[in-house]
Backbone as a ProteinNet text record, in pm:
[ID]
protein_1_A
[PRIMARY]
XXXXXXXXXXXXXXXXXXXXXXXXXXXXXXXXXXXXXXXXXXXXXXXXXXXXXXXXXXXXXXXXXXXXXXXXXXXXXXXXXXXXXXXXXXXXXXXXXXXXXXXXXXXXXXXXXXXXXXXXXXXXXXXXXXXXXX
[TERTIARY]
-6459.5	-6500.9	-6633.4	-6622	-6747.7	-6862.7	-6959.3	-7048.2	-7183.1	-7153.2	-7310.6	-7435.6	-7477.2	-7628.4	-7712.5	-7878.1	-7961.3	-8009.3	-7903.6	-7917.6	-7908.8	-7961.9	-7912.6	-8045.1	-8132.2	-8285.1	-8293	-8247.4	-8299.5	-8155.2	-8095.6	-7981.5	-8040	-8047.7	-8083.3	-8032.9	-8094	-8026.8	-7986.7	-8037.9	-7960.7	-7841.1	-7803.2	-7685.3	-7610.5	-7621.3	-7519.7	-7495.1	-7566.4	-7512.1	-7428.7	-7527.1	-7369.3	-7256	-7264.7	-7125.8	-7019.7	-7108.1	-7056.2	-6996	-7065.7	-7063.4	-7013.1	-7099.2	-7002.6	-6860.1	-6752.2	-6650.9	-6627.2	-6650.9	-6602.9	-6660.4	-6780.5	-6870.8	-6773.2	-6750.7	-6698.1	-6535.7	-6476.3	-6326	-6382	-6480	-6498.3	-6551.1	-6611.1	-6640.7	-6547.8	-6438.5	-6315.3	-6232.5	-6214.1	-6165.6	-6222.4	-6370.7	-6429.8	-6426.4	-6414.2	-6450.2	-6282	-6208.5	-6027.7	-6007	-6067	-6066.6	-6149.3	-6303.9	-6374.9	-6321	-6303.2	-6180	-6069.8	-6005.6	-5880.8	-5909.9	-6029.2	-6083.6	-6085.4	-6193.3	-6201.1	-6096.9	-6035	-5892.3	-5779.6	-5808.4	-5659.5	-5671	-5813.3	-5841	-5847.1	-5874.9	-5882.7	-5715.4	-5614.3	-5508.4	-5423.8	-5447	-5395.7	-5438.6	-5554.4	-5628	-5606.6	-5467.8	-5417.3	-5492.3	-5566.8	-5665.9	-5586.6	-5579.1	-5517.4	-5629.9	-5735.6	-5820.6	-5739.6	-5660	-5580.3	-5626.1	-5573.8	-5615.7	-5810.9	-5881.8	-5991.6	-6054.6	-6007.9	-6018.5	-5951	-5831.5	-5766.8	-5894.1	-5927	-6019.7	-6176.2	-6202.4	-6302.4	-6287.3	-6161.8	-6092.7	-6117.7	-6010.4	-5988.7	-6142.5	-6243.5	-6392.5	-6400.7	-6425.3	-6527.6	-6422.5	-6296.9	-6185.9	-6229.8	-6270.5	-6282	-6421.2	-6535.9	-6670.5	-6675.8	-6587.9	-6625.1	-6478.2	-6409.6	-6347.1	-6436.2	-6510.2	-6605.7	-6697.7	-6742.9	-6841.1	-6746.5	-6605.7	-6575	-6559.7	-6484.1	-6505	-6650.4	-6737.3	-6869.1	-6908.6	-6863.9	-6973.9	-6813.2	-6690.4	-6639.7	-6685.9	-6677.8	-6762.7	-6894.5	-6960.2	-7107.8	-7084.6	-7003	-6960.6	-6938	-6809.8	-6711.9	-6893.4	-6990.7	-7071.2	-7180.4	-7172.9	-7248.6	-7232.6	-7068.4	-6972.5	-7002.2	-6986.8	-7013.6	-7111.9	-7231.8	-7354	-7417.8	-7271	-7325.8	-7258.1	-7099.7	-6971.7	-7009	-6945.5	-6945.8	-6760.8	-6717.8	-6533.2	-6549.8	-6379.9	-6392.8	-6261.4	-6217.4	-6147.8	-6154	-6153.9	-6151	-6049.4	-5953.8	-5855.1	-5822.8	-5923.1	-5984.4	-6130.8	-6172.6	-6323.1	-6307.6	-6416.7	-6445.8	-6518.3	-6616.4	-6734.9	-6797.4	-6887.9	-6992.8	-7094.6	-7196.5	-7268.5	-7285.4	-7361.8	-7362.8	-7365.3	-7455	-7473.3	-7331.4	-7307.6	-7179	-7025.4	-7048.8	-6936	-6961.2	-7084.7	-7064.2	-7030.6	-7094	-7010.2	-6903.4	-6817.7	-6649.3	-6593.9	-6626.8	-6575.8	-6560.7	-6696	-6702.3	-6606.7	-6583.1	-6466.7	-6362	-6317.5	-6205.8	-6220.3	-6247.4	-6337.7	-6320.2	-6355.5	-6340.4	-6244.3	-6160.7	-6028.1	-5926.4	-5991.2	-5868.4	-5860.8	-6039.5	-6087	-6019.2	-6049.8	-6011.8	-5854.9	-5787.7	-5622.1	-5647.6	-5699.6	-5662.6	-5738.6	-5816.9	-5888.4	-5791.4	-5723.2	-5591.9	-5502.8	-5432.5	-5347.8	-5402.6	-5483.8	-5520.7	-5523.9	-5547.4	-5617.6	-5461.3	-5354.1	-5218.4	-5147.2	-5155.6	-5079.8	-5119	-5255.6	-5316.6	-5280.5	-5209	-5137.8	-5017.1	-4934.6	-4796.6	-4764.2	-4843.6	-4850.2	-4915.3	-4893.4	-4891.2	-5057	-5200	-5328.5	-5312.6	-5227	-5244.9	-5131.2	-5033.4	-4941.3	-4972	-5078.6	-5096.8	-5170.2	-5247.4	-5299.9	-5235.5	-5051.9	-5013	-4967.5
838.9	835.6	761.5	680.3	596.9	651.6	745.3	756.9	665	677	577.5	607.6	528.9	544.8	514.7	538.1	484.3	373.8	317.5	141.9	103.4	181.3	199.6	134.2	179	151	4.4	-50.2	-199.9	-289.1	-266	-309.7	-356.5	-490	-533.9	-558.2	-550	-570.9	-661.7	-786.6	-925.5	-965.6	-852.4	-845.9	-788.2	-679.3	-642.7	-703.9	-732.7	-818.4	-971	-1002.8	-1163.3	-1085.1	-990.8	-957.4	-926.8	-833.2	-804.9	-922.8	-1015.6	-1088.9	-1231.3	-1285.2	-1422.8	-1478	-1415.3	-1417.3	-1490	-1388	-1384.3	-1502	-1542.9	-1673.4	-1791.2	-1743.7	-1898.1	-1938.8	-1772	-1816.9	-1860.8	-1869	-1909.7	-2087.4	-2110.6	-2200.3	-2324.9	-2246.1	-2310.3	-2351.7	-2292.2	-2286.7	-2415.7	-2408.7	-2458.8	-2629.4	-2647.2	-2759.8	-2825.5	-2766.9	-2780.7	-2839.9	-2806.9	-2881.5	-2982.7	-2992	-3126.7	-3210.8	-3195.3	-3289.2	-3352.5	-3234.6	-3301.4	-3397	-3340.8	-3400.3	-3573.2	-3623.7	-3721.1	-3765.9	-3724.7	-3773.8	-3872.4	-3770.5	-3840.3	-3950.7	-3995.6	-4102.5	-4176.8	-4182.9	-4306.5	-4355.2	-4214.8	-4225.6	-4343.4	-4282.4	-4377.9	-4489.7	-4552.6	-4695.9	-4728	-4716.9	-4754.7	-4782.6	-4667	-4644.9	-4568.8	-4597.9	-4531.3	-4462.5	-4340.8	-4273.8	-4129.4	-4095.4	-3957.3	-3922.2	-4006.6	-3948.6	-3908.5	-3970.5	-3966.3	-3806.4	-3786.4	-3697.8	-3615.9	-3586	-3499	-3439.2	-3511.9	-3513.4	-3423.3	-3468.7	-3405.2	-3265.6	-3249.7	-3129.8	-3033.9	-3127.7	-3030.5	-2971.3	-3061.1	-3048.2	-2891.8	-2909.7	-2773.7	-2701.2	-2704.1	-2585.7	-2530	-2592.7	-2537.8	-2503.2	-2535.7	-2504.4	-2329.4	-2336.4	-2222	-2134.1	-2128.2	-2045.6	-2021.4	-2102.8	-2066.5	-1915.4	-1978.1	-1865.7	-1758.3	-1731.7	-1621	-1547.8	-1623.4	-1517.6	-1478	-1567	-1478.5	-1391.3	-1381.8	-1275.1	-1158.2	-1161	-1086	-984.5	-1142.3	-1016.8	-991.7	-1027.5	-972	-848.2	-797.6	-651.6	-590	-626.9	-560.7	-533.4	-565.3	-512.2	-455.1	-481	-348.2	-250.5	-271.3	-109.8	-66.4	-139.1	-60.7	-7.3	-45.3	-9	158.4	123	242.1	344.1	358.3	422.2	496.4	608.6	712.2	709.2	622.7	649	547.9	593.3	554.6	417.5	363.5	234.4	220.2	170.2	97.4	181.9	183.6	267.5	396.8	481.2	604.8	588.3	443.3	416.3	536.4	576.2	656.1	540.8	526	446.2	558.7	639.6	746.5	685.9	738.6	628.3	475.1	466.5	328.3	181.5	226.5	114.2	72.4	174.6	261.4	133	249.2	169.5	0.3	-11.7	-221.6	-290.5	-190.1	-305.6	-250.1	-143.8	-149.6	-203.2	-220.2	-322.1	-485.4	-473.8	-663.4	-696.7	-593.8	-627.7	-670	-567	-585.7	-708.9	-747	-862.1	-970.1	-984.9	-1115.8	-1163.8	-1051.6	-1039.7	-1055.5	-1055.4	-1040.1	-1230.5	-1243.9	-1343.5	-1479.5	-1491.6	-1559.6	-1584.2	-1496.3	-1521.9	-1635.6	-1559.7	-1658.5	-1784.1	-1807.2	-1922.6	-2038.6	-1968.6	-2063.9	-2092.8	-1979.3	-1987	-2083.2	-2105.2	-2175.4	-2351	-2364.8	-2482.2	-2529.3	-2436.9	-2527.3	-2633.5	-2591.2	-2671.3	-2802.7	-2844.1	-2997.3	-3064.2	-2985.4	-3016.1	-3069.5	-2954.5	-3011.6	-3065.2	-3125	-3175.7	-3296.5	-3392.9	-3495.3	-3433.7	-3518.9	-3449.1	-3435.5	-3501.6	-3489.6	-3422.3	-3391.7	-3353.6	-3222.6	-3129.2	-2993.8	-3029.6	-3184.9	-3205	-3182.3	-3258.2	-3261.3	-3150.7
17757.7	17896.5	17906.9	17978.6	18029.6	18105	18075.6	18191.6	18224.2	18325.2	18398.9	18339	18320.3	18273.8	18377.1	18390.3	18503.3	18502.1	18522.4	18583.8	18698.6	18770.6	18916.3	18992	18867.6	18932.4	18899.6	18802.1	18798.3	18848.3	18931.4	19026.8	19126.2	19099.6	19272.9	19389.6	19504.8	19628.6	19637.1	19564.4	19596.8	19483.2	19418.7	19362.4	19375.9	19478.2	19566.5	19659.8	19706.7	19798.2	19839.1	19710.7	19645.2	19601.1	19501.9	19498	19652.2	19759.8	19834.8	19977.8	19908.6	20072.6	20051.8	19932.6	19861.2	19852	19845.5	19837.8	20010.3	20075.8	20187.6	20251.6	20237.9	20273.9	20257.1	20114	20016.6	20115.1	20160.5	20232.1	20335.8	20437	20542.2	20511.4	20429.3	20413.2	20365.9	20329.7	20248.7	20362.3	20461.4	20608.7	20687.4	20693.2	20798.3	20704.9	20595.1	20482.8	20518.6	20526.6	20568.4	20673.2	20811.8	20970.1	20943	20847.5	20895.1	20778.8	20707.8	20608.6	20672.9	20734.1	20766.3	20893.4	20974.8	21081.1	21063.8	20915.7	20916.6	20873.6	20778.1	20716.5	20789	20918.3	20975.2	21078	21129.7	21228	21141.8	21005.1	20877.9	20857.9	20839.3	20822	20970	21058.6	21155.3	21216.1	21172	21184.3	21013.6	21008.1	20871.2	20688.1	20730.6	20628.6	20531.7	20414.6	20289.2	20195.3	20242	20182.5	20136.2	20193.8	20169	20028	19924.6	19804.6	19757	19827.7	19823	19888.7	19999.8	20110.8	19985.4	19923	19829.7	19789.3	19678.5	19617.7	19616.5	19748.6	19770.4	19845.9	19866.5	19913.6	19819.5	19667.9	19562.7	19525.2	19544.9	19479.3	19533.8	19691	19754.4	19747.9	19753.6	19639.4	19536.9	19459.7	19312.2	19343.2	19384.7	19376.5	19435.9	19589.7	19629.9	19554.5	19489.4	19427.9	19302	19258.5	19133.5	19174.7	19350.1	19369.1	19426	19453.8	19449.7	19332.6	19235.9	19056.8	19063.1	19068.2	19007.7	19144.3	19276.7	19336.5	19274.6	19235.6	19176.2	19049.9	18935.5	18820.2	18872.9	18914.8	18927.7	18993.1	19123.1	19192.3	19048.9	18994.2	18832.6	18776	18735.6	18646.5	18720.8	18838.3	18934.1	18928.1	18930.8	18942.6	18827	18711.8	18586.1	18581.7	18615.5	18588.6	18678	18788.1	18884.1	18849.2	18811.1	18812.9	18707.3	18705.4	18611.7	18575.1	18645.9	18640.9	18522.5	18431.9	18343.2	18364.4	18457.7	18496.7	18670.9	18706	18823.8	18916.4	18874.5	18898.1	18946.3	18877.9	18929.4	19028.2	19054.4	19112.1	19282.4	19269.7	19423.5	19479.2	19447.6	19497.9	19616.2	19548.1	19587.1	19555.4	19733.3	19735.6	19812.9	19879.3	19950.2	19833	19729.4	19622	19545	19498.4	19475.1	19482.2	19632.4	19703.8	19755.8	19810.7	19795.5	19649.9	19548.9	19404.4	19430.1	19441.5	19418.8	19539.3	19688.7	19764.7	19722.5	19696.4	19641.8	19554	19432.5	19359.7	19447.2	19520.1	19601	19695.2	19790.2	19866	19757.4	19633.1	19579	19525.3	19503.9	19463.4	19583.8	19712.7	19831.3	19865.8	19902.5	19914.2	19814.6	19702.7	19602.9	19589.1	19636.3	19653	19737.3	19911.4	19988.9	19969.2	19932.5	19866	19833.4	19759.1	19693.7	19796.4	19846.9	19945.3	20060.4	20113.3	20201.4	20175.8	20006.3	19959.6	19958.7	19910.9	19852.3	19969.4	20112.5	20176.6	20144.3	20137.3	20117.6	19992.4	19945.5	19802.8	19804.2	19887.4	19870.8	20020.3	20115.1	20252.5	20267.4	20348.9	20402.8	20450.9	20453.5	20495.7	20632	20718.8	20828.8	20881.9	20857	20905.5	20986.9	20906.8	21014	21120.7	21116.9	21225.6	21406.6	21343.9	21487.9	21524
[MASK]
++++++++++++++++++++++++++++++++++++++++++++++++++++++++++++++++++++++++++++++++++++++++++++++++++++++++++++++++++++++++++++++++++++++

């Protein structure tokens, strides 16, 4: 059995709080990076501009950058929790406690986040860049 030790005291607020809030930043940002992409994408596309693969590209970039920062505000929650939790897997986690409970949300949050991360990024993959335009 795993019990918590007092690491509670040198836990900082600004590591709860990337764990807790990062994820969710990074899906909004992944969103809003999707309309002004596709934004420029497709007036290039129809003044017979052939950049699509370029626009890909820099798609795939802030894809992968902000899915980077959802894993880490992930593990960083995962070793909050450890540090706070007295449970001995995740599985049994209560999250007692306000500190507590933001590292075992963030887990969750970066883990919900980080799916859709992907899910959002694939249509530009297997789609025409402009096609969700019309």
């Amino acid at each position: 059995m795993h019990l918590a030790t007092d690491n509670s005291a040198s836990l900082s607020r600004r590591a709860l709080w990337f764990g807790f809030a990062t994820a969710a930043i990074a899906w909004l940002l992944t969103g809003i990076a999707d309309v002004l992409i596709t934004w420029q994408a497709c007036p290039a596309a129809r003044n017979g501009g052939s950049m699509e693969s370029s626009y890909r590209g820099l798609y795939l970039g802030f894809t992968f950058a902000l899915l980077a920062a959802s894993m880490a505000a992930g593990l960083i929650s995962f070793r909050n929790w450890r540090r706070l939790s007295s449970a001995p897997s995740i599985a049994e986690a209560e999250g007692k406690g306000r500190r507590e409970y933001m590292a075992l949300i963030g887990v969750f949050i970066s883990i919900t986040m980080g799916v859709s991360i992907v899910w959002l990024s694939l249509p530009i993959f297997l789609l025409n860049i402009c096609s969700r335009e019309r």
